[in-house]
């Protein structure tokens, strides 16, 4: 069974962390993943850096730029991850923009992911319609879950449709914003989380964008299956380094 | 083969809407409504009225006698340089501001490179009394100070794009990010035939007034609506799309696109996307773009800020791939020389973008009886500093 699905079945609430591959230094990718698993994180999204990350705010833009300067490429990432399943058991996803994947070749990319033991992909700028028409069979043939996003503006009909074609989880974007928004969650978010919760979807939802501390983690997971932290984790890394990861995870989920 | 958009938003294999879900409601709203709004007679009436009274259309189709003599062919210049604000860009911004109003939007964002599209957007926002925010690369803000001042005088807020390479592609990224953060009240006025469907088609339709007028005006001059050639420069490709539009499906009209080769195609400092680009995704569109082997978008170079974009619109990618249009790469030096030549033969100072189109006359032979229409997309006022330092005037 796909690790994402069994993880969802066997945990109450999931904490997923986003990292930028090749950041802070090129060689940090695998040590970071191992350390995050040891610190109790349930799932990891490995960001494949892109020159033009449209959906990302300043923190992830900067980490992506640095990772590219460090020499991160699709090829290098696959090389770094080739033995990752010898040490890491939690679900791993690759999050990346579509162009680098298209240039690698979608099928070749999926095959590599399968060989390595990647469980799913999050490609924000691959539209659902294109995925269903052109790529679904390739993803499925390689045991990969494709994760769709919904936002506060997504219509109910579209959410229902996304639910019907989803596997694993739905990525619930917390607010109308790029990543790393530092405003606290207010009633707008809570109402939105509740509204989606009431829809009783088949696919569990995990909330991402703007989760930065224990409070926002709790607000998000009260009405959903889990939360994803990206920018706030990268900001912490910048300040305190890899050794202190336990502290960060401990404050989010004591 | 059709050279127009198909029902799925593609030109051949190029186009589509490769956007994150956050943009879906906005882009979908536009997709569902743009054709209906544009075909509404009240909309058309307002649009045509503004093009006439505010922009100054129709722009003349001018027979360039001395230039024709120099190249021994019949050259007509479509004078988009005489439009209000000095370029073709305003045809699109007038159309899109009316579209935004019909959609109930109260805030406008735009990207700009050289500042021409930013000025054209700030202008129509002032005209309509709508808030305007223009994203511009930090480097371009320094290079194009007079246009920054114009936008500010027109009441727009100019926001520097400080990410990536700090030029047009990054300004476009920032505008898209703004739109993600303001999904309800804001309309994004894209400045060329780029971006996710329906933008390339919508912008091409607003610019198509160029070829519509060419047909009528040629009838008067030459007793035929169709030229033998249409020449235009291609940055994103909006003036070219407008100049080609009504001739796309008529193979007797040959289409020529001038691209910026910068210091030379293989110099590493170039913006000749058709030659240097590969198929990929940029700003929501599947098209040709300049990128590394790994799929990272690279920074182009041209002396002309308006042609300094790493992609081309999907319509042009299709025209290139299918062979419908001939793409000719023009270096900085060739363009500057041809720009100066137009000044001295015809008394017209062209925008450096348009000078790239003019340079085609030195690269391709035309017969004495050929009717060649060149889209003179803009005037050179904004480029005076560049001309001055290049020619030591
Ligand atoms: C005068 C002029 N011509 C051409 C262009 C290039 O744009 P497009 O290829 O969309 O016509 C610009 C862009 O700034 C411009 O200002």
XYZ file of C-alpha atoms and ligand atoms in Angstrom:
663
model
C 0.000 0.000 0.000
C 1.112 3.542 -0.712
C 2.759 4.955 2.435
C 0.608 8.109 2.329
C -2.589 6.081 2.501
C -1.442 3.844 5.334
C -0.117 6.830 7.251
C -3.474 8.567 6.903
C -5.236 5.454 8.144
C -2.994 4.961 11.128
C -2.529 8.452 12.495
C -4.868 10.849 14.171
C -3.391 14.122 12.936
C -0.459 14.483 10.590
C 2.347 16.973 10.734
C 4.049 17.365 7.379
C 7.117 19.501 6.776
C 8.163 21.145 3.508
C 11.873 21.410 2.792
C 13.656 22.906 -0.182
C 15.986 20.290 -1.657
C 19.617 21.394 -1.596
C 19.036 24.002 1.096
C 20.656 25.450 3.211
C 23.567 23.630 1.529
C 23.488 21.174 -1.334
C 24.270 18.179 0.852
C 21.613 18.900 3.500
C 18.702 17.196 1.697
C 19.038 13.656 3.085
C 20.315 14.525 6.582
C 17.343 16.893 6.923
C 14.857 14.223 5.887
C 16.378 11.712 8.322
C 16.446 14.202 11.154
C 12.825 15.220 10.522
C 11.675 11.616 10.691
C 13.577 11.124 13.964
C 11.924 14.209 15.385
C 8.511 12.628 14.872
C 7.289 14.309 11.700
C 4.709 12.199 9.822
C 5.385 13.146 6.240
C 7.822 15.263 4.211
C 7.410 17.313 1.055
C 10.674 17.684 -0.772
C 10.641 20.886 -2.787
C 12.356 20.668 -6.154
C 13.558 24.252 -6.588
C 12.375 26.285 -9.575
C 13.555 29.622 -10.918
C 10.025 31.069 -11.042
C 7.944 29.721 -8.138
C 4.637 31.541 -8.772
C 2.751 30.280 -5.745
C 5.514 30.981 -3.259
C 6.212 33.934 -1.016
C 9.638 35.469 -0.272
C 10.946 32.765 2.107
C 10.562 29.832 -0.266
C 11.580 31.975 -3.233
C 14.835 32.776 -1.461
C 15.478 29.167 -0.427
C 14.792 28.017 -3.996
C 17.183 30.571 -5.438
C 19.864 29.552 -2.961
C 19.319 25.854 -3.664
C 19.719 26.469 -7.391
C 22.894 28.428 -6.735
C 24.077 25.518 -4.578
C 23.784 23.346 -7.686
C 20.522 21.531 -7.067
C 19.012 19.930 -10.175
C 16.469 17.168 -10.773
C 19.338 14.804 -11.548
C 21.214 15.716 -8.357
C 18.090 15.326 -6.230
C 17.403 11.833 -7.548
C 21.040 10.909 -6.924
C 20.830 12.200 -3.328
C 17.606 10.294 -2.686
C 18.543 6.987 -4.276
C 19.161 5.194 -0.964
C 16.697 7.173 1.148
C 14.439 4.181 1.731
C 17.271 2.386 3.565
C 16.902 4.886 6.392
C 13.524 6.633 6.100
C 10.073 5.066 6.366
C 7.603 7.960 6.472
C 5.804 9.060 3.285
C 7.802 11.325 1.012
C 6.364 13.598 -1.639
C 8.083 15.761 -4.200
C 6.618 19.224 -4.590
C 7.699 21.014 -7.722
C 6.576 23.226 -10.567
C 5.709 21.519 -13.795
C 8.371 22.813 -16.165
C 11.399 21.005 -14.673
C 9.341 17.792 -14.570
C 8.243 18.271 -18.177
C 11.860 18.784 -19.240
C 12.969 15.631 -17.437
C 10.098 13.788 -19.098
C 6.976 13.057 -17.075
C 7.270 9.302 -17.483
C 11.004 9.210 -16.716
C 10.376 11.410 -13.684
C 7.626 9.147 -12.373
C 9.763 6.068 -12.921
C 12.627 7.597 -10.940
C 10.219 8.483 -8.137
C 8.960 4.920 -8.033
C 12.497 3.478 -8.010
C 13.447 5.721 -5.108
C 10.275 5.162 -3.118
C 8.559 8.528 -3.488
C 4.868 8.235 -2.668
C 3.287 11.278 -4.208
C 3.680 14.484 -6.166
C 2.364 17.996 -5.610
C 2.621 20.087 -8.772
C 0.774 23.343 -8.170
C 0.789 24.513 -11.792
C -0.302 21.235 -13.352
C -4.042 21.800 -13.813
C -6.400 19.022 -12.848
C -7.871 18.823 -16.354
C -4.459 18.292 -17.979
C -3.520 15.764 -15.329
C -6.652 13.698 -15.849
C -6.347 13.749 -19.617
C -2.641 13.283 -20.102
C -0.798 12.107 -17.014
C -3.045 10.193 -14.640
C -2.301 6.792 -16.117
C 1.450 7.439 -15.974
C 1.314 8.494 -12.316
C -0.803 5.500 -11.377
C 1.367 3.067 -13.258
C 4.214 4.196 -11.024
C 2.270 4.057 -7.783
C 2.279 7.830 -7.334
C -0.470 9.839 -5.711
C -1.121 13.236 -7.275
C -2.252 15.759 -4.687
C -4.757 18.456 -5.708
C -5.161 21.827 -4.047
C -8.304 23.610 -2.966
C -8.545 27.219 -1.746
C -11.175 29.348 0.016
C -12.320 30.429 -3.468
C -12.754 26.932 -4.891
C -16.427 26.332 -5.646
C -18.301 23.550 -3.912
C -18.898 21.750 -7.208
C -15.207 21.821 -8.008
C -14.287 20.595 -4.522
C -16.690 17.683 -4.981
C -15.089 16.881 -8.302
C -11.564 17.142 -6.900
C -12.637 14.843 -4.082
C -13.906 12.296 -6.586
C -10.582 12.155 -8.463
C -8.329 12.402 -5.394
C -6.350 9.734 -3.720
C -4.472 10.176 -0.482
C -5.248 13.698 0.664
C -6.464 17.061 -0.550
C -4.093 19.973 0.029
C -6.266 22.654 1.596
C -4.642 26.050 1.032
C -5.461 28.050 4.163
C -6.084 31.456 2.653
C -5.949 33.408 -0.560
C -2.223 33.912 -0.392
C 1.162 32.724 -1.542
C 3.224 30.638 0.877
C 4.650 32.170 4.029
C 1.863 34.594 4.887
C 2.499 35.519 8.521
C -0.958 36.815 9.451
C -2.635 34.730 12.131
C -5.651 32.615 11.293
C -8.905 34.385 12.097
C -12.553 33.475 11.824
C -12.339 33.558 8.019
C -9.971 30.589 8.107
C -11.804 28.757 10.865
C -15.109 29.169 9.040
C -13.522 27.874 5.866
C -11.966 24.859 7.633
C -15.351 24.094 9.206
C -17.207 24.548 5.935
C -14.956 22.015 4.205
C -15.144 19.672 7.182
C -18.943 19.732 6.989
C -18.778 18.652 3.348
C -17.785 15.170 4.599
C -15.429 14.529 1.702
C -14.104 11.062 1.052
C -10.543 12.317 0.862
C -8.973 13.667 4.053
C -7.705 17.246 3.943
C -4.367 18.544 5.102
C -4.006 22.283 5.564
C -0.997 24.190 4.259
C 0.193 27.807 3.754
C 0.622 30.130 6.720
C 0.980 27.529 9.476
C 3.762 28.730 11.679
C 3.294 27.733 15.323
C 1.349 25.659 17.805
C -1.729 27.898 17.601
C -2.086 27.837 13.846
C -1.314 24.095 13.815
C -4.107 23.497 16.313
C -6.554 25.756 14.488
C -5.852 23.942 11.234
C -6.005 20.401 12.579
C -9.143 20.838 14.682
C -11.149 20.624 11.483
C -8.812 18.646 9.252
C -6.550 15.641 9.134
C -3.261 17.475 9.374
C -1.076 20.452 8.607
C 1.903 21.268 6.439
C 4.588 23.721 7.526
C 6.944 25.256 4.963
C 8.110 28.857 5.245
C 8.078 28.900 9.053
C 10.283 25.803 9.109
C 12.713 27.325 6.623
C 12.845 30.535 8.651
C 13.650 28.445 11.733
C 16.364 26.543 9.849
C 17.928 29.821 8.755
C 18.125 30.969 12.324
C 18.909 27.832 14.324
C 20.221 25.191 11.908
C 19.511 21.504 11.446
C 20.620 20.450 14.948
C 17.727 22.270 16.588
C 14.928 20.717 14.503
C 13.591 18.786 17.520
C 12.959 22.055 19.317
C 10.898 23.385 16.428
C 8.815 20.236 16.041
C 8.401 20.148 19.830
C 6.885 23.614 19.937
C 4.409 22.810 17.162
C 3.268 19.533 18.624
C 4.348 19.271 22.285
C -4.562 23.734 -40.208
C -5.971 26.556 -38.131
C -3.774 29.252 -36.667
C -6.412 30.460 -34.281
C -7.149 29.234 -30.814
C -9.117 25.994 -30.413
C -11.945 25.396 -27.960
C -9.531 24.085 -25.329
C -7.360 27.175 -25.375
C -4.535 25.806 -27.512
C -2.832 26.924 -30.706
C -1.782 23.537 -32.056
C 0.085 22.053 -29.107
C 0.779 25.416 -27.454
C -1.227 27.365 -24.901
C -3.489 26.055 -22.154
C -3.727 27.352 -18.598
C -0.979 25.905 -16.389
C -1.910 27.787 -13.259
C -2.059 26.948 -9.581
C -5.517 26.295 -8.164
C -5.376 29.673 -6.387
C -5.749 31.400 -9.748
C -8.385 29.061 -11.113
C -11.511 31.018 -10.077
C -10.206 34.268 -11.596
C -8.972 32.784 -14.813
C -12.069 30.629 -15.167
C -14.333 33.642 -14.618
C -12.510 35.430 -17.387
C -12.559 32.395 -19.671
C -16.277 31.947 -19.290
C -17.106 35.597 -19.883
C -14.596 37.227 -22.203
C -16.172 36.275 -25.515
C -19.674 37.183 -24.414
C -18.555 40.506 -23.031
C -16.517 41.303 -26.120
C -19.393 40.519 -28.452
C -21.820 42.627 -26.464
C -22.798 45.639 -28.565
C -22.616 48.133 -25.682
C -19.089 46.932 -24.936
C -18.060 47.235 -28.572
C -19.545 50.700 -28.815
C -17.608 51.936 -25.794
C -14.413 50.215 -26.950
C -14.596 51.618 -30.490
C -15.461 55.084 -29.222
C -12.430 55.159 -26.924
C -10.143 53.783 -29.631
C -11.287 56.607 -31.878
C -11.542 59.601 -29.542
C -8.991 58.736 -26.874
C -6.361 56.615 -28.618
C -6.674 58.433 -31.949
C -7.522 55.492 -34.170
C -7.477 54.539 -36.934
C -3.727 54.873 -36.952
C -2.486 55.852 -40.422
C -1.169 53.334 -42.906
C 1.635 55.386 -44.338
C 3.351 54.658 -47.655
C 7.044 55.151 -46.834
C 8.271 56.460 -50.143
C 11.960 56.999 -49.451
C 12.303 53.772 -47.486
C 10.537 51.916 -50.322
C 12.946 53.408 -52.823
C 15.942 52.407 -50.711
C 14.837 48.775 -50.654
C 13.159 48.725 -54.068
C 9.798 47.459 -52.829
C 6.508 48.933 -51.585
C 6.649 49.556 -47.842
C 3.681 50.655 -45.765
C 4.107 51.553 -42.105
C 1.210 50.896 -39.757
C 1.645 53.851 -37.453
C 0.932 52.439 -33.982
C 3.588 54.891 -32.800
C 1.026 57.673 -33.242
C -1.372 56.196 -30.683
C -1.881 57.951 -27.367
C 0.978 56.884 -25.036
C 3.135 56.025 -28.021
C 2.618 52.359 -28.797
C 0.128 49.618 -29.636
C -0.064 48.610 -25.960
C -3.011 50.929 -25.305
C -5.337 48.994 -27.657
C -5.151 46.117 -25.194
C -5.340 48.126 -21.983
C -8.465 49.976 -23.166
C -10.083 46.648 -23.939
C -9.048 45.061 -20.658
C -10.082 47.968 -18.440
C -13.567 47.788 -19.962
C -13.507 44.023 -19.411
C -12.463 44.526 -15.779
C -15.329 46.942 -15.237
C -17.827 44.484 -16.716
C -16.463 41.841 -14.328
C -16.973 44.191 -11.397
C -13.277 44.497 -10.537
C -12.113 47.562 -8.634
C -8.347 47.140 -8.591
C -5.929 46.662 -11.482
C -2.476 45.098 -11.478
C -0.015 44.877 -14.337
C 3.575 43.942 -15.081
C 5.884 46.012 -17.199
C 9.377 45.735 -18.639
C 10.241 48.914 -20.492
C 7.298 50.657 -18.928
C 5.187 51.013 -22.098
C 2.531 48.594 -20.931
C 2.742 50.015 -17.410
C 2.120 53.519 -18.753
C -0.722 52.296 -20.968
C -2.291 50.564 -17.957
C -1.805 53.525 -15.612
C -3.377 55.708 -18.312
C -6.598 53.729 -18.637
C -6.845 53.382 -14.857
C -6.646 57.160 -14.530
C -9.256 57.434 -17.257
C -11.617 55.163 -15.343
C -10.669 56.198 -11.826
C -9.523 52.712 -10.816
C -6.665 51.840 -8.439
C -3.564 50.688 -10.314
C -0.491 48.782 -9.135
C 2.319 48.113 -11.610
C 5.087 45.598 -10.932
C 8.414 46.394 -12.514
C 11.801 44.734 -12.093
C 14.134 46.668 -9.841
C 16.712 46.785 -12.626
C 14.167 48.032 -15.180
C 13.051 50.767 -12.774
C 16.580 52.114 -12.900
C 16.854 51.701 -16.695
C 13.485 53.307 -17.523
C 13.205 56.257 -15.158
C 11.008 58.480 -17.410
C 8.321 55.801 -17.727
C 8.389 55.219 -13.966
C 7.764 58.943 -13.517
C 4.920 58.832 -16.062
C 3.201 55.990 -14.242
C 3.492 57.839 -10.947
C 2.108 61.056 -12.446
C -0.821 59.024 -13.738
C -1.527 57.911 -10.202
C -0.233 54.338 -10.338
C 1.774 52.707 -7.601
C 4.985 51.227 -9.005
C 6.222 48.243 -7.000
C 9.765 46.980 -7.586
C 10.128 43.253 -8.261
C 13.198 42.256 -6.286
C 13.068 38.494 -6.823
C 15.013 36.430 -9.350
C 16.686 38.464 -12.047
C 14.682 41.610 -11.188
C 13.403 42.167 -14.738
C 10.217 41.550 -16.771
C 9.800 37.855 -16.030
C 10.060 38.544 -12.305
C 7.676 41.493 -12.526
C 5.222 39.074 -14.147
C 5.752 36.578 -11.304
C 5.075 39.314 -8.753
C 1.897 40.404 -10.528
C 0.686 36.798 -10.537
C 1.508 36.505 -6.818
C -0.435 39.691 -6.154
C -3.398 38.181 -7.980
C -3.187 35.045 -5.823
C -3.290 37.291 -2.751
C -6.191 39.409 -4.070
C -8.506 36.947 -5.748
C -11.795 38.813 -5.548
C -11.511 42.513 -6.398
C -8.515 42.498 -8.735
C -8.088 42.120 -12.496
C -4.648 41.440 -13.926
C -4.046 43.310 -17.198
C -1.365 41.242 -18.941
C 0.588 43.244 -21.503
C 1.081 40.757 -24.293
C -0.308 37.595 -25.860
C 1.197 35.519 -23.061
C -0.057 33.939 -19.851
C -2.787 31.360 -19.290
C -5.728 30.953 -21.649
C -7.818 33.100 -22.293
C -5.230 35.898 -22.090
C -3.372 35.201 -25.353
C -6.638 35.073 -27.288
C -8.208 38.034 -25.509
C -5.164 40.262 -26.032
C -4.879 39.161 -29.679
C -8.528 40.095 -30.239
C -8.059 43.535 -28.682
C -4.980 44.087 -30.835
C -6.657 42.714 -33.976
C -7.908 46.230 -34.731
C -4.441 46.699 -36.270
C -4.981 44.202 -39.094
C -8.631 45.139 -39.456
C -7.573 48.675 -40.273
C -4.709 47.505 -42.490
C -7.219 45.656 -44.692
C -9.436 48.692 -45.126
C -6.581 51.098 -45.601
C -4.790 48.934 -48.155
C -8.008 48.846 -50.147
C -7.741 52.614 -50.511
C -4.022 52.614 -51.277
C -3.671 49.499 -53.410
C -7.189 48.384 -54.237
C -6.646 45.102 -52.436
C -7.188 44.235 -48.753
C -4.240 41.856 -48.601
C -0.535 42.620 -48.508
C 2.119 40.152 -49.631
C 3.978 40.423 -46.351
C 3.307 41.578 -42.800
C 6.371 42.264 -40.653
C 6.304 42.816 -36.891
C 8.660 42.494 -33.952
C 7.915 39.844 -31.338
C 8.576 40.245 -27.639
C 5.605 38.431 -26.169
C 3.996 39.012 -29.538
C 0.999 41.304 -29.105
C 1.660 43.835 -31.854
C 2.517 40.959 -34.183
C -0.640 39.066 -33.193
C -2.704 42.180 -33.923
C -1.006 42.832 -37.256
C -1.328 39.179 -38.361
C -4.769 38.452 -36.935
C -7.026 38.889 -39.961
C -4.439 37.365 -42.286
C -3.690 34.237 -40.251
C -5.821 31.920 -42.350
C -4.846 33.464 -45.727
C -1.654 31.737 -46.891
C -1.107 34.325 -49.630
C -0.091 36.768 -46.895
C 3.372 35.871 -45.649
C 4.080 36.625 -42.018
C 7.493 37.688 -40.741
C 8.440 37.948 -37.072
C 11.550 39.857 -35.996
C 13.089 38.575 -32.794
C 15.787 40.182 -30.704
C 19.135 38.428 -31.121
C 20.863 40.805 -28.703
C 24.620 40.455 -29.168
C 24.046 37.479 -31.505
C 22.153 34.225 -31.267
C 25.069 32.244 -29.881
C 26.574 35.027 -27.790
C 24.844 34.006 -24.575
C 23.230 37.467 -24.594
C 20.143 37.053 -26.727
C 16.369 36.928 -26.608
C 15.754 34.960 -29.820
C 13.267 32.556 -28.276
C 12.227 30.653 -31.413
C 15.833 29.585 -32.022
C 17.068 29.288 -28.448
C 13.881 28.142 -26.743
C 12.377 24.739 -26.108
C 8.814 23.773 -25.358
C 7.876 24.269 -21.717
C 5.715 26.231 -19.316
C 6.130 29.911 -18.536
C 3.610 32.127 -16.763
C 0.833 29.607 -17.190
C 1.291 28.861 -20.864
C 2.820 25.937 -22.741
C 5.029 27.578 -25.316
C 8.619 28.043 -26.441
C 10.898 29.506 -23.802
C 14.554 29.931 -23.026
C 15.581 27.582 -20.257
C 18.380 25.421 -18.961
C 18.522 21.707 -19.735
C 17.012 21.283 -16.294
C 13.963 23.434 -16.990
C 14.977 26.574 -15.115
C 13.922 29.697 -16.992
C 16.902 31.758 -18.121
C 17.373 35.469 -18.394
C 17.281 36.851 -21.936
C 19.090 39.922 -23.180
C 18.197 42.597 -25.715
C 18.993 46.283 -25.997
C 15.235 46.659 -26.283
C 13.517 46.177 -22.929
C 10.223 45.371 -24.673
C 11.713 42.335 -26.433
C 13.611 41.127 -23.386
C 11.288 38.231 -22.470
C 12.341 34.557 -22.266
C 9.165 33.248 -23.888
C 6.843 34.028 -26.793
C 3.076 33.795 -26.861
C 1.639 30.372 -27.724
C 0.172 31.690 -30.984
C 3.687 32.549 -32.152
C 5.138 29.248 -30.955
C 2.545 27.608 -33.199
C 3.218 29.963 -36.134
C 6.908 29.126 -35.788
C 6.483 25.372 -35.433
C 4.053 25.096 -38.306
C 6.186 27.287 -40.546
C 3.286 29.720 -41.052
C 5.512 32.622 -40.003
C 9.170 33.156 -40.769
C 11.215 34.172 -37.747
C 14.214 36.409 -38.339
C 16.707 37.201 -35.587
C 17.970 40.790 -35.471
C 20.933 41.906 -33.375
C 21.124 45.080 -31.292
C 23.465 46.645 -33.861
C 21.271 45.786 -36.844
C 18.193 47.189 -35.112
C 19.892 50.416 -34.043
C 21.187 51.015 -37.554
C 17.743 50.487 -39.073
C 16.143 52.718 -36.459
C 18.467 55.560 -37.377
C 17.828 54.933 -41.054
C 14.083 55.416 -40.548
C 14.752 58.704 -38.751
C 16.756 59.982 -41.665
C 14.678 58.620 -44.557
C 11.198 59.235 -43.195
C 11.461 61.616 -40.245
C 10.147 59.027 -37.820
C 12.012 58.026 -34.646
C 10.918 54.444 -33.933
C 10.892 52.525 -30.672
C 13.880 50.180 -30.552
C 11.450 47.240 -30.547
C 10.060 48.444 -33.886
C 13.597 49.015 -35.186
C 14.054 45.245 -34.992
C 11.202 44.823 -37.477
C 12.726 47.479 -39.746
C 16.022 45.568 -39.841
C 14.275 42.778 -41.747
C 14.727 44.864 -44.914
C 18.462 44.239 -44.692
C 18.019 40.519 -44.146
C 15.414 39.550 -46.695
C 14.861 40.453 -50.310
C 11.489 41.743 -51.477
C 10.351 42.181 -55.086
C 9.558 45.653 -56.460
C 5.835 44.926 -56.638
C 5.542 43.291 -53.230
C 3.245 45.076 -50.823
C 5.001 44.920 -47.471
C 3.218 46.176 -44.351
C 5.386 46.763 -41.300
C 3.844 47.290 -37.892
C 5.627 50.286 -36.432
C 4.649 49.313 -32.901
C 5.892 52.374 -31.041
C 7.733 55.669 -31.054
C 11.274 56.201 -29.877
C 10.772 58.893 -27.215
C 11.189 56.358 -24.424
C 14.429 55.142 -26.026
C 16.192 58.465 -26.501
C 18.731 57.762 -23.749
C 19.559 54.473 -25.415
C 19.869 56.035 -28.858
C 21.967 58.869 -27.422
C 24.467 56.594 -25.734
C 24.576 54.156 -28.646
C 25.192 56.751 -31.359
C 26.963 59.306 -29.179
C 24.457 61.859 -30.463
C 6.907 49.718 -28.887
C 6.862 48.282 -28.490
N 6.863 47.346 -29.455
C 6.847 46.044 -29.146
C 6.854 45.597 -27.847
C 6.884 44.136 -27.600
O 5.689 43.591 -27.158
P 4.793 42.691 -28.090
O 5.680 41.632 -28.662
O 3.778 42.138 -27.162
O 4.197 43.513 -29.153
C 6.846 46.550 -26.803
C 6.838 46.118 -25.374
O 7.074 46.861 -24.456
C 6.845 47.919 -27.142
O 6.845 48.857 -26.176
